Short mmCIF file of C-alpha atoms in Angstrom, two decimals:
data_model
loop_
_atom_site.label_atom_id
_atom_site.label_comp_id
_atom_site.label_asym_id
_atom_site.label_seq_id
_atom_site.Cartn_x
_atom_site.Cartn_y
_atom_site.Cartn_z
CA UNK A 6 15.10 20.84 7.10
CA UNK A 7 13.39 22.69 9.95
CA UNK A 8 10.31 21.56 11.89
CA UNK A 9 9.74 19.04 14.63
CA UNK A 10 12.20 16.19 15.15
CA UNK A 11 11.43 12.78 13.63
CA UNK A 12 9.14 10.64 15.76
CA UNK A 13 9.64 6.88 16.40
CA UNK A 14 11.69 4.34 14.43
CA UNK A 15 13.29 5.36 11.13
CA UNK A 16 10.98 4.79 8.15
CA UNK A 17 11.65 2.34 5.42
CA UNK A 18 11.68 3.49 1.86
CA UNK A 19 10.94 0.58 -0.51
CA UNK A 20 12.12 1.14 -4.02
CA UNK A 21 10.85 -1.03 -6.89
CA UNK A 22 14.00 -2.06 -8.69
CA UNK A 23 12.16 -3.91 -11.52
CA UNK A 24 10.17 -0.82 -12.65
CA UNK A 25 10.79 -0.04 -16.33
CA UNK A 26 9.15 2.11 -18.94
CA UNK A 27 7.12 0.34 -21.58
CA UNK A 28 9.22 -0.32 -24.67
CA UNK A 29 12.56 0.44 -22.94
CA UNK A 30 15.71 -1.49 -23.77
CA UNK A 31 15.42 -4.73 -21.79
CA UNK A 32 19.23 -4.96 -21.49
CA UNK A 33 19.76 -1.44 -20.05
CA UNK A 34 19.73 -0.75 -16.38
CA UNK A 35 16.14 -0.52 -15.25
CA UNK A 36 14.89 2.93 -14.26
CA UNK A 37 13.77 1.49 -10.93
CA UNK A 38 17.32 0.08 -10.24
CA UNK A 39 18.77 3.46 -11.17
CA UNK A 40 16.29 5.23 -8.78
CA UNK A 41 17.32 2.83 -6.00
CA UNK A 42 21.00 3.63 -6.65
CA UNK A 43 20.35 7.42 -6.66
CA UNK A 44 18.32 7.16 -3.44
CA UNK A 45 20.85 5.04 -1.61
CA UNK A 46 23.66 7.51 -2.61
CA UNK A 47 21.56 10.50 -1.62
CA UNK A 48 20.60 9.08 1.79
CA UNK A 49 24.29 8.37 2.55
CA UNK A 50 25.26 11.88 1.46
CA UNK A 51 22.48 13.55 3.46
CA UNK A 52 22.86 11.28 6.52
CA UNK A 53 19.10 10.71 6.68
CA UNK A 54 17.91 8.24 9.32
CA UNK A 55 16.10 6.06 6.81
CA UNK A 56 16.30 2.46 5.51
CA UNK A 57 16.27 2.19 1.74
CA UNK A 58 15.20 -1.26 0.60
CA UNK A 59 15.14 -2.66 -2.93
CA UNK A 60 11.94 -4.60 -3.76
CA UNK A 61 11.24 -6.81 -6.76
CA UNK A 62 7.91 -5.30 -7.90
CA UNK A 63 5.45 -3.19 -5.94
CA UNK A 64 2.73 -4.09 -8.51
CA UNK A 65 2.45 -0.53 -9.82
CA UNK A 66 3.81 -1.54 -13.13
CA UNK A 67 1.81 1.02 -15.14
CA UNK A 68 3.24 4.01 -13.23
CA UNK A 69 7.01 3.55 -13.03
CA UNK A 70 9.10 4.43 -11.08
CA UNK A 71 7.44 3.48 -7.81
CA UNK A 72 8.36 3.71 -4.14
CA UNK A 73 6.54 3.09 -0.84
CA UNK A 74 7.30 4.54 2.56
CA UNK A 75 6.31 2.83 5.82
CA UNK A 76 7.12 2.85 9.53
CA UNK A 77 5.55 1.18 12.63
CA UNK A 78 2.52 3.18 13.80
CA UNK A 79 2.41 5.28 10.61
CA UNK A 80 0.36 5.18 7.38
CA UNK A 81 2.09 3.54 4.44
CA UNK A 82 2.17 5.62 1.23
CA UNK A 83 2.83 4.38 -2.29
CA UNK A 84 3.97 6.83 -4.99
CA UNK A 85 4.46 6.32 -8.69
CA UNK A 86 5.35 8.37 -11.84
CA UNK A 87 8.72 9.16 -10.35
CA UNK A 88 11.82 10.01 -12.38
CA UNK A 89 15.14 8.15 -11.72
CA UNK A 90 17.03 11.24 -12.90
CA UNK A 91 15.19 13.95 -11.01
CA UNK A 92 13.26 12.48 -8.04
CA UNK A 93 15.74 11.33 -5.44
CA UNK A 94 16.09 14.58 -3.46
CA UNK A 95 12.40 15.33 -3.74
CA UNK A 96 11.47 11.89 -2.48
CA UNK A 97 13.87 12.27 0.47
CA UNK A 98 12.49 15.69 1.36
CA UNK A 99 9.03 14.20 1.35
CA UNK A 100 10.03 11.21 3.44
CA UNK A 101 11.66 13.61 5.94
CA UNK A 102 8.38 15.44 6.37
CA UNK A 103 6.70 12.03 6.77
CA UNK A 104 9.18 11.06 9.58
CA UNK A 105 8.24 14.24 11.53
CA UNK A 106 4.50 14.10 11.09
CA UNK A 107 2.11 12.43 13.48
CA UNK A 108 1.23 8.97 12.00
CA UNK A 109 3.09 10.00 8.92
CA UNK A 110 0.19 12.20 7.63
CA UNK A 111 1.77 15.32 6.08
CA UNK A 112 -0.74 18.10 5.30
CA UNK A 113 -1.56 18.05 1.55
CA UNK A 114 -0.20 21.43 0.77
CA UNK A 115 3.14 20.68 2.36
CA UNK A 116 3.74 17.55 0.31
CA UNK A 117 6.09 17.67 -2.67
CA UNK A 118 4.28 18.14 -5.93
CA UNK A 119 5.64 14.68 -7.11
CA UNK A 120 3.87 13.12 -4.10
CA UNK A 121 0.65 14.92 -4.61
CA UNK A 122 0.48 14.03 -8.33
CA UNK A 123 2.04 10.56 -7.93
CA UNK A 124 0.13 9.12 -5.00
CA UNK A 125 -0.98 5.55 -5.80
CA UNK A 126 -2.44 4.52 -2.40
CA UNK A 127 -2.18 4.89 1.35
CA UNK A 128 -2.80 2.23 3.98
CA UNK A 129 -3.50 2.80 7.69
CA UNK A 130 -0.95 1.57 10.33
CA UNK A 131 -1.59 -1.92 11.45
CA UNK A 132 -1.16 -1.40 15.11
CA UNK A 133 -4.45 0.25 16.26
CA UNK A 134 -6.61 -2.58 14.80
CA UNK A 135 -4.39 -5.21 16.48
CA UNK A 136 -4.48 -3.28 19.73
CA UNK A 137 -8.32 -3.27 19.47
CA UNK A 138 -8.39 -6.93 18.68
CA UNK A 139 -6.33 -7.81 21.74
CA UNK A 140 -8.56 -5.86 24.10
CA UNK B 25 -12.51 -23.60 1.30
CA UNK B 26 -9.91 -26.37 1.36
CA UNK B 27 -6.12 -26.03 1.70
CA UNK B 28 -3.76 -25.30 4.53
CA UNK B 29 -5.03 -23.62 7.69
CA UNK B 30 -4.59 -19.81 8.19
CA UNK B 31 -1.17 -18.84 9.51
CA UNK B 32 -0.59 -16.13 12.21
CA UNK B 33 -2.94 -13.38 13.31
CA UNK B 34 -6.17 -12.73 11.40
CA UNK B 35 -5.67 -10.21 8.57
CA UNK B 36 -7.30 -6.77 8.45
CA UNK B 37 -9.32 -5.82 5.45
CA UNK B 38 -9.45 -2.05 5.07
CA UNK B 39 -12.41 -0.77 3.02
CA UNK B 40 -12.50 2.77 1.69
CA UNK B 41 -15.95 4.04 2.65
CA UNK B 42 -15.50 7.38 0.84
CA UNK B 43 -15.00 5.76 -2.61
CA UNK B 44 -17.52 6.94 -5.14
CA UNK B 45 -17.85 6.91 -8.88
CA UNK B 46 -17.30 10.19 -10.74
CA UNK B 47 -20.60 11.98 -11.28
CA UNK B 48 -22.54 9.87 -8.90
CA UNK B 49 -25.27 11.31 -6.70
CA UNK B 50 -23.49 13.03 -3.73
CA UNK B 51 -26.48 12.41 -1.42
CA UNK B 52 -26.80 8.67 -2.18
CA UNK B 53 -24.95 6.03 -0.10
CA UNK B 54 -21.39 5.96 -1.34
CA UNK B 55 -20.37 2.76 -3.16
CA UNK B 56 -17.46 2.38 -0.76
CA UNK B 57 -19.85 2.51 2.24
CA UNK B 58 -22.03 -0.08 0.53
CA UNK B 59 -19.11 -2.36 -0.11
CA UNK B 60 -18.09 -2.09 3.54
CA UNK B 61 -21.64 -2.96 4.58
CA UNK B 62 -21.71 -5.94 2.22
CA UNK B 63 -18.35 -7.19 3.42
CA UNK B 64 -19.08 -6.84 7.14
CA UNK B 65 -22.38 -8.77 6.61
CA UNK B 66 -20.66 -11.43 4.52
CA UNK B 67 -17.82 -11.93 7.07
CA UNK B 68 -20.37 -12.37 9.81
CA UNK B 69 -22.33 -14.89 7.73
CA UNK B 70 -19.25 -16.90 6.74
CA UNK B 71 -17.63 -16.72 10.17
CA UNK B 72 -14.27 -15.74 8.65
CA UNK B 73 -11.43 -14.87 11.08
CA UNK B 74 -10.91 -11.36 9.66
CA UNK B 75 -11.18 -7.80 10.87
CA UNK B 76 -13.03 -5.49 8.49
CA UNK B 77 -12.11 -1.86 9.07
CA UNK B 78 -13.73 1.22 7.44
CA UNK B 79 -11.18 3.78 6.25
CA UNK B 80 -11.78 7.37 5.10
CA UNK B 81 -9.87 7.32 1.79
CA UNK B 82 -7.11 4.93 0.66
CA UNK B 83 -6.04 7.49 -1.98
CA UNK B 84 -7.02 5.36 -4.87
CA UNK B 85 -9.84 7.74 -5.86
CA UNK B 86 -9.60 7.03 -9.58
CA UNK B 87 -10.28 3.32 -9.20
CA UNK B 88 -13.29 2.84 -6.86
CA UNK B 89 -14.16 0.77 -4.93
CA UNK B 90 -10.95 0.04 -3.12
CA UNK B 91 -9.77 -2.27 -0.33
CA UNK B 92 -6.43 -3.20 1.25
CA UNK B 93 -5.48 -6.41 3.09
CA UNK B 94 -2.67 -6.57 5.66
CA UNK B 95 -1.41 -8.66 8.52
CA UNK B 96 1.78 -8.67 10.62
CA UNK B 97 4.55 -10.46 8.73
CA UNK B 98 2.65 -10.46 5.44
CA UNK B 99 2.66 -8.39 2.29
CA UNK B 100 0.00 -5.67 2.07
CA UNK B 101 -2.12 -5.69 -1.11
CA UNK B 102 -4.34 -2.90 -2.36
CA UNK B 103 -7.05 -3.62 -4.88
CA UNK B 104 -9.29 -1.28 -6.84
CA UNK B 105 -12.06 -1.43 -9.49
CA UNK B 106 -14.24 -3.47 -7.16
CA UNK B 107 -18.05 -3.54 -7.36
CA UNK B 108 -20.14 -2.96 -4.19
CA UNK B 109 -22.87 -5.14 -5.70
CA UNK B 110 -20.79 -8.16 -6.88
CA UNK B 111 -17.38 -8.24 -5.19
CA UNK B 112 -17.94 -9.11 -1.50
CA UNK B 113 -17.76 -12.93 -1.73
CA UNK B 114 -14.94 -12.73 -4.28
CA UNK B 115 -12.93 -10.42 -2.03
CA UNK B 116 -13.36 -12.66 0.93
CA UNK B 117 -12.40 -15.77 -1.07
CA UNK B 118 -9.25 -13.94 -2.06
CA UNK B 119 -8.49 -12.90 1.49
CA UNK B 120 -8.96 -16.41 2.72
CA UNK B 121 -6.22 -17.58 0.22
CA UNK B 122 -4.05 -14.71 1.52
CA UNK B 123 -4.53 -15.85 5.12
CA UNK B 124 -3.32 -19.34 4.23
CA UNK B 125 -0.37 -18.35 2.03
CA UNK B 126 3.24 -17.85 3.25
CA UNK B 127 3.77 -14.10 3.71
CA UNK B 128 0.38 -13.56 2.07
CA UNK B 129 1.76 -14.25 -1.42
CA UNK B 130 -0.84 -16.20 -3.31
CA UNK B 131 0.31 -17.69 -6.67
CA UNK B 132 -0.90 -15.45 -9.48
CA UNK B 133 -3.08 -18.13 -11.17
CA UNK B 134 -4.89 -18.86 -7.87
CA UNK B 135 -5.94 -15.26 -7.29
CA UNK B 136 -9.46 -14.23 -8.06
CA UNK B 137 -9.78 -12.49 -11.48
CA UNK B 138 -10.88 -9.26 -9.69
CA UNK B 139 -7.62 -9.25 -7.71
CA UNK B 140 -5.51 -9.89 -10.81
CA UNK B 141 -7.09 -7.13 -12.74
CA UNK B 142 -7.62 -4.77 -9.85
CA UNK B 143 -4.23 -4.84 -8.16
CA UNK B 144 -3.14 -1.35 -7.35
CA UNK B 145 -0.01 -1.99 -5.32
CA UNK B 146 1.70 -4.42 -2.86
CA UNK B 147 4.08 -3.50 -0.05
CA UNK B 148 6.47 -5.88 1.75
CA UNK B 149 5.92 -6.77 5.49
CA UNK B 150 7.55 -4.33 7.79
CA UNK B 151 9.04 -6.84 10.17
CA UNK B 152 12.12 -8.22 8.39
CA UNK B 153 13.67 -4.76 7.87
CA UNK B 154 13.13 -3.81 11.53
CA UNK B 155 14.58 -7.12 12.61
CA UNK B 156 17.66 -6.52 10.47
CA UNK B 157 17.88 -2.93 11.83
CA UNK B 158 17.81 -4.21 15.42
CA UNK B 159 20.61 -6.75 14.80
#
């Protein structure tokens, strides 16, 4: 992908591995676990500088599958309504833009459609408030 | 409130000041701005050790009003469906429990009803992954 180089430490992509669709087979692999597997494989294949971390529940149970992306000094974004079959490359493209954008804020029109439709929440970076508090 | 003393740095309570109900008067004070005002006043009155920060959009526009609570080494929680008229004290009671709980994880049954019903997402603390990455 072209554009400016990534800024700062590699982001973390949290993947809810307990996400499952309502009424799905409780004995089958959970869609969230499959998405995690697809993402971990895709990151290794692409060589992206990114930590992929499984999480037991991101509390977005009504909009599976769900991920969150975070990094020090950057906004945290939570996305839902993601497909374990189709979303891995799209998610990684979106995270790559995030890693290159100041404070992780990618202009709306440049975000993947899945991120625009699936946004659940965003949270400011912690550091400025704690810097203010220490002054 | 009784119970163990708060652990670690004071949390930050982010309050979306742009939250508004669909169809509400665009010239009136936004419900999010009112909730921020109520929370700032209540924190001052209670003397809580808490930073209250206004934020322009937490991207939870379909579930106003919205807040997020975060602290270093703790999970971040996002809550929606909050009332600017009635929620300030309830939110602060919930945040006080958060400040006293290990990693900010309050047992489900002890959380205020508004937090149980209004949870939008939770995100793990950043620090462990970055500690792992540095090892």
